[in-house]
Amino acid sequence: MRARTAVLALLLAISCRKAPGPPDPNYQEARRIYDQLYVSKLDDAYGDPQMDTVAGLLEKVDHDSVDAPPAEALLGTIKRGREEFAKSRAEREKMQKTAQDVVAAPNIDPSRVLGLDQVDAGAPPDPFGPGASLSEINAASGGCLVPGEPFRENVTNRSGTVYRLSSAAACTQRLAGFVGQMVLVTDGRIYRRMPDSEARQVSGPDAGAPPADAGTPAPDAGTQARSAPAANSGAATDAGTTEQFLYIPGAPLPPGMQFPGAGTAGQDAGY
């Protein structure tokens, strides 16, 4: 009895269920337009204005129509497609703007960035080498370079004063590189530095008494430094008054001058 009642209830429910309606022309038209757009533009079709027409037709589909379920599904597809299209479009616009900014940026000269356009000034000047200011060195060291005898260059006729480092312990510590050196200074700047041990004394007739045969001086830019007259500079010899000079290696001997004892050595050797 119960089984028969259940079967009757099921049959009644089936008979009361409304059958789906006929196909809806709105869906048919919407599907046609959608297919044409997607075939021609693929995912870009979701940004086409005609997609709004497709969505409007799908919303008009009768809910009782057999086309209602597929119309609802197509609306969901269009919604998701539009979201992806908007996202990808924003990314493309961002990349395009970046590319435009790069093109619009002023051209960068690599040589200027790397400093290649600047003339190489070479190594910085030696603060204690040729051209260095004597006053600046003495100001920084406390006057450690002391003036001595004058000098005059034989060919260029440049003249100046020979300076040497003071023997004070503070000076030898501050300017250790000047220990045992002669510093030739002209116009207040260092002209040349050389070991003091290389300088030698030479003697010759006084400038007032011309030598017997001066000859032609060698065309060398050597440097001679005149020292204080020797103790016996006032003594007269057969060649006249003798004057002492400080000889710097590489410089030619002034006319009529010789190293002390050179004449005697020459006679002993048979010259």
mmCIF file of C-alpha atoms in Angstrom:
data_model
loop_
_atom_site.group_PDB
_atom_site.id
_atom_site.type_symbol
_atom_site.label_atom_id
_atom_site.label_comp_id
_atom_site.label_asym_id
_atom_site.label_seq_id
_atom_site.Cartn_x
_atom_site.Cartn_y
_atom_site.Cartn_z
ATOM 1 C CA MET A 1 0.000 0.000 0.000
ATOM 2 C CA ARG A 2 2.792 2.378 0.904
ATOM 3 C CA ALA A 3 4.688 1.572 -2.251
ATOM 4 C CA ARG A 4 1.674 2.288 -4.382
ATOM 5 C CA THR A 5 1.203 5.659 -2.647
ATOM 6 C CA ALA A 6 4.854 6.654 -3.311
ATOM 7 C CA VAL A 7 4.600 5.794 -6.990
ATOM 8 C CA LEU A 8 1.425 7.847 -7.345
ATOM 9 C CA ALA A 9 3.080 10.853 -5.659
ATOM 10 C CA LEU A 10 6.060 10.659 -8.017
ATOM 11 C CA LEU A 11 3.849 10.487 -11.062
ATOM 12 C CA LEU A 12 1.877 13.452 -9.805
ATOM 13 C CA ALA A 13 5.037 15.535 -9.338
ATOM 14 C CA ILE A 14 6.269 14.701 -12.808
ATOM 15 C CA SER A 15 2.947 15.553 -14.350
ATOM 16 C CA CYS A 16 2.886 18.912 -12.513
ATOM 17 C CA ARG A 17 6.443 19.892 -13.686
ATOM 18 C CA LYS A 18 6.352 22.482 -16.435
ATOM 19 C CA ALA A 19 8.105 21.557 -19.644
ATOM 20 C CA PRO A 20 10.847 23.992 -20.916
ATOM 21 C CA GLY A 21 9.768 26.566 -23.393
ATOM 22 C CA PRO A 22 10.892 26.834 -27.004
ATOM 23 C CA PRO A 23 14.290 28.246 -28.070
ATOM 24 C CA ASP A 24 14.681 31.984 -27.539
ATOM 25 C CA PRO A 25 15.701 34.051 -30.601
ATOM 26 C CA ASN A 26 17.611 36.468 -28.332
ATOM 27 C CA TYR A 27 20.023 33.725 -27.396
ATOM 28 C CA GLN A 28 20.407 32.614 -30.999
ATOM 29 C CA GLU A 29 21.331 36.163 -32.090
ATOM 30 C CA ALA A 30 23.636 36.700 -29.122
ATOM 31 C CA ARG A 31 25.455 33.457 -29.868
ATOM 32 C CA ARG A 32 25.936 34.378 -33.510
ATOM 33 C CA ILE A 33 27.463 37.777 -32.718
ATOM 34 C CA TYR A 34 29.649 36.319 -29.975
ATOM 35 C CA ASP A 35 31.068 33.617 -32.256
ATOM 36 C CA GLN A 36 31.894 36.148 -34.974
ATOM 37 C CA LEU A 37 33.680 38.469 -32.552
ATOM 38 C CA TYR A 38 35.719 35.760 -30.853
ATOM 39 C CA VAL A 39 36.801 34.132 -34.100
ATOM 40 C CA SER A 40 38.108 37.445 -35.442
ATOM 41 C CA LYS A 41 39.590 38.975 -32.255
ATOM 42 C CA LEU A 42 40.030 36.143 -29.774
ATOM 43 C CA ASP A 43 40.362 37.506 -26.211
ATOM 44 C CA ASP A 44 40.368 41.101 -27.458
ATOM 45 C CA ALA A 45 36.720 40.532 -28.428
ATOM 46 C CA TYR A 46 35.781 41.106 -24.787
ATOM 47 C CA GLY A 47 36.823 44.737 -25.185
ATOM 48 C CA ASP A 48 34.747 45.250 -28.327
ATOM 49 C CA PRO A 49 31.638 47.454 -27.903
ATOM 50 C CA GLN A 50 29.532 44.796 -29.669
ATOM 51 C CA MET A 51 30.054 42.551 -26.655
ATOM 52 C CA ASP A 52 27.657 44.852 -24.799
ATOM 53 C CA THR A 53 25.023 43.979 -27.423
ATOM 54 C CA VAL A 54 25.651 40.271 -26.844
ATOM 55 C CA ALA A 55 25.264 40.655 -23.078
ATOM 56 C CA GLY A 56 22.038 42.651 -23.527
ATOM 57 C CA LEU A 57 20.481 39.929 -25.744
ATOM 58 C CA LEU A 58 21.435 37.193 -23.280
ATOM 59 C CA GLU A 59 19.764 39.040 -20.423
ATOM 60 C CA LYS A 60 16.513 39.099 -22.435
ATOM 61 C CA VAL A 61 16.358 35.326 -22.816
ATOM 62 C CA ASP A 62 13.195 33.852 -21.241
ATOM 63 C CA HIS A 63 13.976 31.968 -18.036
ATOM 64 C CA ASP A 64 11.569 29.209 -19.102
ATOM 65 C CA SER A 65 13.244 28.817 -22.495
ATOM 66 C CA VAL A 66 15.372 25.851 -23.289
ATOM 67 C CA ASP A 67 18.134 28.408 -24.038
ATOM 68 C CA ALA A 68 18.088 29.902 -20.525
ATOM 69 C CA PRO A 69 20.888 27.694 -19.059
ATOM 70 C CA PRO A 70 23.333 28.214 -21.963
ATOM 71 C CA ALA A 71 22.513 31.946 -21.987
ATOM 72 C CA GLU A 72 23.413 32.182 -18.296
ATOM 73 C CA ALA A 73 26.654 30.265 -18.876
ATOM 74 C CA LEU A 74 27.658 32.547 -21.762
ATOM 75 C CA LEU A 75 27.023 35.608 -19.601
ATOM 76 C CA GLY A 76 29.474 34.193 -17.026
ATOM 77 C CA THR A 77 32.059 33.591 -19.752
ATOM 78 C CA ILE A 78 31.727 37.178 -20.989
ATOM 79 C CA LYS A 79 32.109 38.538 -17.446
ATOM 80 C CA ARG A 80 35.320 36.605 -16.784
ATOM 81 C CA GLY A 81 36.667 37.495 -20.240
ATOM 82 C CA ARG A 82 36.122 41.198 -19.613
ATOM 83 C CA GLU A 83 37.958 41.035 -16.286
ATOM 84 C CA GLU A 84 40.991 39.348 -17.857
ATOM 85 C CA PHE A 85 40.920 41.770 -20.786
ATOM 86 C CA ALA A 86 40.899 44.813 -18.462
ATOM 87 C CA LYS A 87 43.825 43.381 -16.474
ATOM 88 C CA SER A 88 45.975 42.624 -19.526
ATOM 89 C CA ARG A 89 45.107 45.999 -21.050
ATOM 90 C CA ALA A 90 46.297 47.824 -17.934
ATOM 91 C CA GLU A 91 49.583 45.913 -18.053
ATOM 92 C CA ARG A 92 50.084 46.728 -21.730
ATOM 93 C CA GLU A 93 49.418 50.419 -21.130
ATOM 94 C CA LYS A 94 51.905 50.447 -18.265
ATOM 95 C CA MET A 95 54.603 48.839 -20.400
ATOM 96 C CA GLN A 96 53.871 51.205 -23.269
ATOM 97 C CA LYS A 97 54.177 54.238 -20.994
ATOM 98 C CA THR A 98 57.500 52.972 -19.667
ATOM 99 C CA ALA A 99 58.790 52.535 -23.215
ATOM 100 C CA GLN A 100 57.668 56.058 -24.130
ATOM 101 C CA ASP A 101 59.420 57.491 -21.084
ATOM 102 C CA VAL A 102 62.651 55.779 -22.098
ATOM 103 C CA VAL A 103 62.401 57.153 -25.634
ATOM 104 C CA ALA A 104 61.536 60.634 -24.381
ATOM 105 C CA ALA A 105 64.439 60.680 -21.917
ATOM 106 C CA PRO A 106 67.453 62.768 -23.005
ATOM 107 C CA ASN A 107 70.260 60.834 -24.608
ATOM 108 C CA ILE A 108 72.935 59.939 -22.090
ATOM 109 C CA ASP A 109 76.511 60.375 -23.233
ATOM 110 C CA PRO A 110 78.474 57.430 -21.787
ATOM 111 C CA SER A 111 81.720 59.354 -22.133
ATOM 112 C CA ARG A 112 80.407 62.080 -19.831
ATOM 113 C CA VAL A 113 79.027 59.596 -17.310
ATOM 114 C CA LEU A 114 82.365 57.785 -17.175
ATOM 115 C CA GLY A 115 84.314 61.028 -17.205
ATOM 116 C CA LEU A 116 86.025 60.174 -20.494
ATOM 117 C CA ASP A 117 85.433 63.680 -21.829
ATOM 118 C CA GLN A 118 87.673 65.180 -19.182
ATOM 119 C CA VAL A 119 91.290 65.759 -20.064
ATOM 120 C CA ASP A 120 93.568 63.576 -17.992
ATOM 121 C CA ALA A 121 95.635 65.890 -15.870
ATOM 122 C CA GLY A 122 98.097 63.112 -15.137
ATOM 123 C CA ALA A 123 99.564 62.408 -11.747
ATOM 124 C CA PRO A 124 99.259 65.197 -9.168
ATOM 125 C CA PRO A 125 102.393 67.354 -8.861
ATOM 126 C CA ASP A 126 104.992 66.377 -6.278
ATOM 127 C CA PRO A 127 104.561 68.826 -3.360
ATOM 128 C CA PHE A 128 108.323 68.637 -2.791
ATOM 129 C CA GLY A 129 109.476 68.340 -6.410
ATOM 130 C CA PRO A 130 110.348 70.871 -9.113
ATOM 131 C CA GLY A 131 107.979 73.833 -9.035
ATOM 132 C CA ALA A 132 107.042 73.379 -5.375
ATOM 133 C CA SER A 133 106.763 76.581 -3.354
ATOM 134 C CA LEU A 134 109.592 76.992 -0.859
ATOM 135 C CA SER A 135 107.520 79.328 1.311
ATOM 136 C CA GLU A 136 104.726 76.764 1.596
ATOM 137 C CA ILE A 137 107.159 73.994 2.537
ATOM 138 C CA ASN A 138 108.799 76.180 5.190
ATOM 139 C CA ALA A 139 105.425 77.357 6.466
ATOM 140 C CA ALA A 140 104.298 73.756 6.936
ATOM 141 C CA SER A 141 107.586 72.519 8.400
ATOM 142 C CA GLY A 142 108.507 75.505 10.546
ATOM 143 C CA GLY A 143 111.309 76.852 8.345
ATOM 144 C CA CYS A 144 113.294 73.639 8.015
ATOM 145 C CA LEU A 145 114.921 74.534 4.670
ATOM 146 C CA VAL A 146 117.803 76.918 5.342
ATOM 147 C CA PRO A 147 119.364 79.109 2.609
ATOM 148 C CA GLY A 148 123.040 78.667 1.755
ATOM 149 C CA GLU A 149 125.284 79.742 -1.104
ATOM 150 C CA PRO A 150 124.002 81.178 -4.400
ATOM 151 C CA PHE A 151 124.244 79.307 -7.699
ATOM 152 C CA ARG A 152 124.134 80.249 -11.374
ATOM 153 C CA GLU A 153 123.431 77.913 -14.297
ATOM 154 C CA ASN A 154 126.154 78.078 -16.936
ATOM 155 C CA VAL A 155 124.117 78.063 -20.190
ATOM 156 C CA THR A 156 120.623 79.279 -19.274
ATOM 157 C CA ASN A 157 122.067 81.755 -16.769
ATOM 158 C CA ARG A 158 119.386 80.802 -14.253
ATOM 159 C CA SER A 159 120.416 81.731 -10.757
ATOM 160 C CA GLY A 160 119.147 81.212 -7.279
ATOM 161 C CA THR A 161 120.060 79.906 -3.844
ATOM 162 C CA VAL A 162 121.052 76.483 -2.557
ATOM 163 C CA TYR A 163 118.931 75.390 0.414
ATOM 164 C CA ARG A 164 119.635 72.536 2.796
ATOM 165 C CA LEU A 165 117.647 70.860 5.534
ATOM 166 C CA SER A 166 118.201 72.115 9.045
ATOM 167 C CA SER A 167 119.975 69.663 11.351
ATOM 168 C CA ALA A 168 117.240 70.028 13.966
ATOM 169 C CA ALA A 169 115.701 66.692 14.931
ATOM 170 C CA ALA A 170 112.193 67.988 14.292
ATOM 171 C CA CYS A 171 113.145 68.929 10.732
ATOM 172 C CA THR A 172 114.760 65.589 9.933
ATOM 173 C CA GLN A 173 111.557 63.914 11.060
ATOM 174 C CA ARG A 174 109.205 66.204 9.139
ATOM 175 C CA LEU A 175 111.226 66.350 5.915
ATOM 176 C CA ALA A 176 113.189 63.115 6.004
ATOM 177 C CA GLY A 177 113.414 63.062 2.202
ATOM 178 C CA PHE A 178 115.558 66.215 2.219
ATOM 179 C CA VAL A 179 118.271 64.761 4.456
ATOM 180 C CA GLY A 180 121.642 64.984 2.696
ATOM 181 C CA GLN A 181 120.252 66.888 -0.278
ATOM 182 C CA MET A 182 120.895 70.187 -1.993
ATOM 183 C CA VAL A 183 117.738 72.058 -2.968
ATOM 184 C CA LEU A 184 118.281 74.545 -5.788
ATOM 185 C CA VAL A 185 115.660 77.300 -5.540
ATOM 186 C CA THR A 186 114.867 79.940 -8.159
ATOM 187 C CA ASP A 187 112.149 82.578 -7.890
ATOM 188 C CA GLY A 188 110.906 81.048 -4.658
ATOM 189 C CA ARG A 189 110.316 77.587 -6.138
ATOM 190 C CA ILE A 190 112.298 74.363 -6.190
ATOM 191 C CA TYR A 191 114.302 74.088 -9.387
ATOM 192 C CA ARG A 192 116.209 70.884 -8.703
ATOM 193 C CA ARG A 193 117.092 68.481 -5.886
ATOM 194 C CA MET A 194 120.266 66.407 -5.771
ATOM 195 C CA PRO A 195 122.417 64.564 -3.206
ATOM 196 C CA ASP A 196 124.776 66.933 -1.438
ATOM 197 C CA SER A 197 127.505 64.292 -1.660
ATOM 198 C CA GLU A 198 127.632 64.598 -5.446
ATOM 199 C CA ALA A 199 128.717 68.230 -5.349
ATOM 200 C CA ARG A 200 132.478 68.890 -5.673
ATOM 201 C CA GLN A 201 134.616 71.979 -5.268
ATOM 202 C CA VAL A 202 136.408 73.300 -8.362
ATOM 203 C CA SER A 203 138.807 76.221 -8.567
ATOM 204 C CA GLY A 204 139.732 78.681 -11.258
ATOM 205 C CA PRO A 205 140.815 82.236 -11.891
ATOM 206 C CA ASP A 206 138.700 85.070 -10.653
ATOM 207 C CA ALA A 207 136.203 86.471 -13.123
ATOM 208 C CA GLY A 208 138.218 89.704 -13.208
ATOM 209 C CA ALA A 209 141.296 87.976 -14.625
ATOM 210 C CA PRO A 210 140.624 86.323 -18.015
ATOM 211 C CA PRO A 211 142.139 82.850 -18.472
ATOM 212 C CA ALA A 212 144.978 82.287 -20.870
ATOM 213 C CA ASP A 213 142.838 80.235 -23.247
ATOM 214 C CA ALA A 214 139.127 80.007 -22.381
ATOM 215 C CA GLY A 215 138.244 78.063 -25.513
ATOM 216 C CA THR A 216 134.630 77.405 -26.419
ATOM 217 C CA PRO A 217 132.385 76.197 -23.546
ATOM 218 C CA ALA A 218 130.552 72.932 -24.060
ATOM 219 C CA PRO A 219 126.852 73.425 -25.027
ATOM 220 C CA ASP A 220 125.601 71.784 -21.839
ATOM 221 C CA ALA A 221 122.958 73.187 -19.477
ATOM 222 C CA GLY A 222 124.916 72.097 -16.438
ATOM 223 C CA THR A 223 124.545 73.943 -13.185
ATOM 224 C CA GLN A 224 127.280 75.481 -11.101
ATOM 225 C CA ALA A 225 126.774 76.790 -7.598
ATOM 226 C CA ARG A 226 129.064 79.444 -6.283
ATOM 227 C CA SER A 227 130.123 78.948 -2.687
ATOM 228 C CA ALA A 228 131.585 81.359 -0.256
ATOM 229 C CA PRO A 229 135.175 82.213 -1.187
ATOM 230 C CA ALA A 230 137.686 79.817 0.213
ATOM 231 C CA ALA A 231 139.986 80.900 3.004
ATOM 232 C CA ASN A 232 142.848 81.356 0.608
ATOM 233 C CA SER A 233 140.785 83.001 -2.116
ATOM 234 C CA GLY A 234 142.659 86.222 -1.604
ATOM 235 C CA ALA A 235 146.012 84.589 -2.277
ATOM 236 C CA ALA A 236 147.491 85.418 -5.642
ATOM 237 C CA THR A 237 148.846 82.717 -7.906
ATOM 238 C CA ASP A 238 150.555 82.735 -11.244
ATOM 239 C CA ALA A 239 147.104 82.616 -12.900
ATOM 240 C CA GLY A 240 145.618 85.380 -10.732
ATOM 241 C CA THR A 241 143.210 85.242 -7.832
ATOM 242 C CA THR A 242 141.723 81.749 -7.222
ATOM 243 C CA GLU A 243 137.943 81.463 -6.804
ATOM 244 C CA GLN A 244 136.102 78.403 -5.451
ATOM 245 C CA PHE A 245 132.953 77.017 -7.163
ATOM 246 C CA LEU A 246 130.589 74.197 -6.256
ATOM 247 C CA TYR A 247 130.485 71.744 -9.185
ATOM 248 C CA ILE A 248 127.247 69.864 -9.843
ATOM 249 C CA PRO A 249 127.587 66.534 -11.739
ATOM 250 C CA GLY A 250 126.491 66.751 -15.350
ATOM 251 C CA ALA A 251 127.483 70.380 -15.721
ATOM 252 C CA PRO A 252 130.476 71.431 -17.814
ATOM 253 C CA LEU A 253 133.369 73.000 -15.998
ATOM 254 C CA PRO A 254 133.463 76.755 -16.506
ATOM 255 C CA PRO A 255 136.318 77.896 -18.766
ATOM 256 C CA GLY A 256 139.706 77.826 -17.056
ATOM 257 C CA MET A 257 138.529 75.814 -14.039
ATOM 258 C CA GLN A 258 139.699 72.414 -12.849
ATOM 259 C CA PHE A 259 139.316 70.067 -9.932
ATOM 260 C CA PRO A 260 141.827 70.644 -7.130
ATOM 261 C CA GLY A 261 145.004 68.651 -7.793
ATOM 262 C CA ALA A 262 143.993 67.875 -11.378
ATOM 263 C CA GLY A 263 146.993 69.775 -12.799
ATOM 264 C CA THR A 264 149.487 67.945 -10.614
ATOM 265 C CA ALA A 265 147.937 64.593 -11.447
ATOM 266 C CA GLY A 266 148.181 65.406 -15.146
ATOM 267 C CA GLN A 267 151.870 66.254 -14.868
ATOM 268 C CA ASP A 268 152.584 63.032 -12.979
ATOM 269 C CA ALA A 269 150.842 61.079 -15.722
ATOM 270 C CA GLY A 270 152.877 62.770 -18.427
ATOM 271 C CA TYR A 271 150.125 65.095 -19.721
#
